[in-house]
Amino acid sequence: MKIVRADVIVTCPGRNFVTLKVVTDEGVYGIGDATLNGRELAVASYLRDHVCPLLIGRDPGRIEDIWQFLYKGAYWRRGPVTMTAIAAVDVALWDILGKVANLPLYKLLGGASRESVMVYGHATGRDIPEALDRYAEHVEQGYQAIRIQCGVPNMRSVYGVSKGNGMYEPATKGVVEEQTWSSEKYLDFVPKLFEAVRDKFGFDTHLLHDVHHRLTPIEAGRLGKSVEPYRLFWMEDPTPAENQGGFRLIRQHTVTPIAVGEVFNSIWDCKQLIEEQLIDYIRATLTHAGGITHLKRIADFASLYQVRTGCHGPSDLSPVCMGAALHFDLWVPNFGVQEYMGFPKEALDVFPHAWTFERGLMHPGEAPGHGVDIDEELAARYPYDPAYLPVARLEDGTLWNW
Ligand code: GCO
Ligand code: MG
């Protein structure tokens, strides 16, 4: 079997997605997600101009060799654009392998390690009562794990809260939104949010929260310590993770579990964090961290240190990523939880999928491969629409971490 075509499809059904379709001489094809939010066309060009021509004529079954070829062969290793492009190829090739073997991807990985995949949903509110209402809705829908984000009094904007009543979407069309941030106001307020959740709903649901890289390590240590009574499932991205050693400071002060990794793109980004057991959950994704082949390597390494997975799963990774991630999650022995934000309806129509959701649990389905397809005719009706992630500034105007 040989690869005869590789096409990049850019579409905006509710938001922008980049998809790679790899076609073989036997007519079997596979698809992979290549979406890098706010920088979509960089990956589309990397694939179209540099990677697709190199795939033609290759045996799609040599997944590991093609991965190594694209990683080492570029000379310029790692980075989000490169690793997203490699991931798209990798996931498409695993999809082909599954279709050829007539097996769902999770069986190729070693079979199911559990009956279903626990996912966490997003409860967001402009204030505590609104956030609690959304939390209650998630409890009613059967979610066992819920992330909560809430507006902070006297702060004009905050990370992670829906603008209207719809889904949370961080990107804004055409412009870079400038938000303001105060770590002091946030730190004084946020323990009250968790207290309100536990007072109202007790301790039966896993409670998650995303700090979105906003604090310094010592501030993060203080936050973790102050919220220990509310037993968070995790405190996500408490501080930027370029300086992995910085997490030692957080660990010295708190036993609140830590999740990191949604902006990571290789095992090297998380090596020290995992080896020194500075985190509890690794959040790298298939799409941004080199696909199934590389995420498997990260997860196996993490398992040596009792670090579990908690894959990033926002609506800005496509339904293709979600489908493939669910196969990975069903297999991976050191699974923790999977994020599931949901998708705009148009996106679900463009990407027909085999996965199912029932009361906070998901299953990838039994379709061969990863079970997600793309309706190219429908995709063509939603042209690319440039959008950017916001930036955050401190109240004096200093550019901060969004
Ligand atoms: C999460 C993330 C997202 C990111 C988004 C950026 O925990 O789901 O923090 O909300 O901000 O994926 O593109
Ligand atoms: Mg996050």
CSV table of C-alpha atoms in Angstrom, one decimal, residues 62 96 118 138 175 205 218 249 351 371 398:
chain,number,residue,atom,x,y,z
A,62,ARG,CA,5.4,2.5,8.6
A,96,ILE,CA,-5.6,4.1,8.0
A,118,MET,CA,-14.5,10.0,32.4
A,138,HIS,CA,-23.5,19.6,34.8
A,175,VAL,CA,-8.8,41.3,16.5
A,205,THR,CA,-18.0,15.5,42.2
A,218,ILE,CA,5.0,31.3,45.3
A,249,LEU,CA,8.5,25.9,45.0
A,351,PHE,CA,-17.1,15.8,11.3
A,371,GLY,CA,-14.1,6.7,13.9
A,398,THR,CA,2.1,45.5,31.7
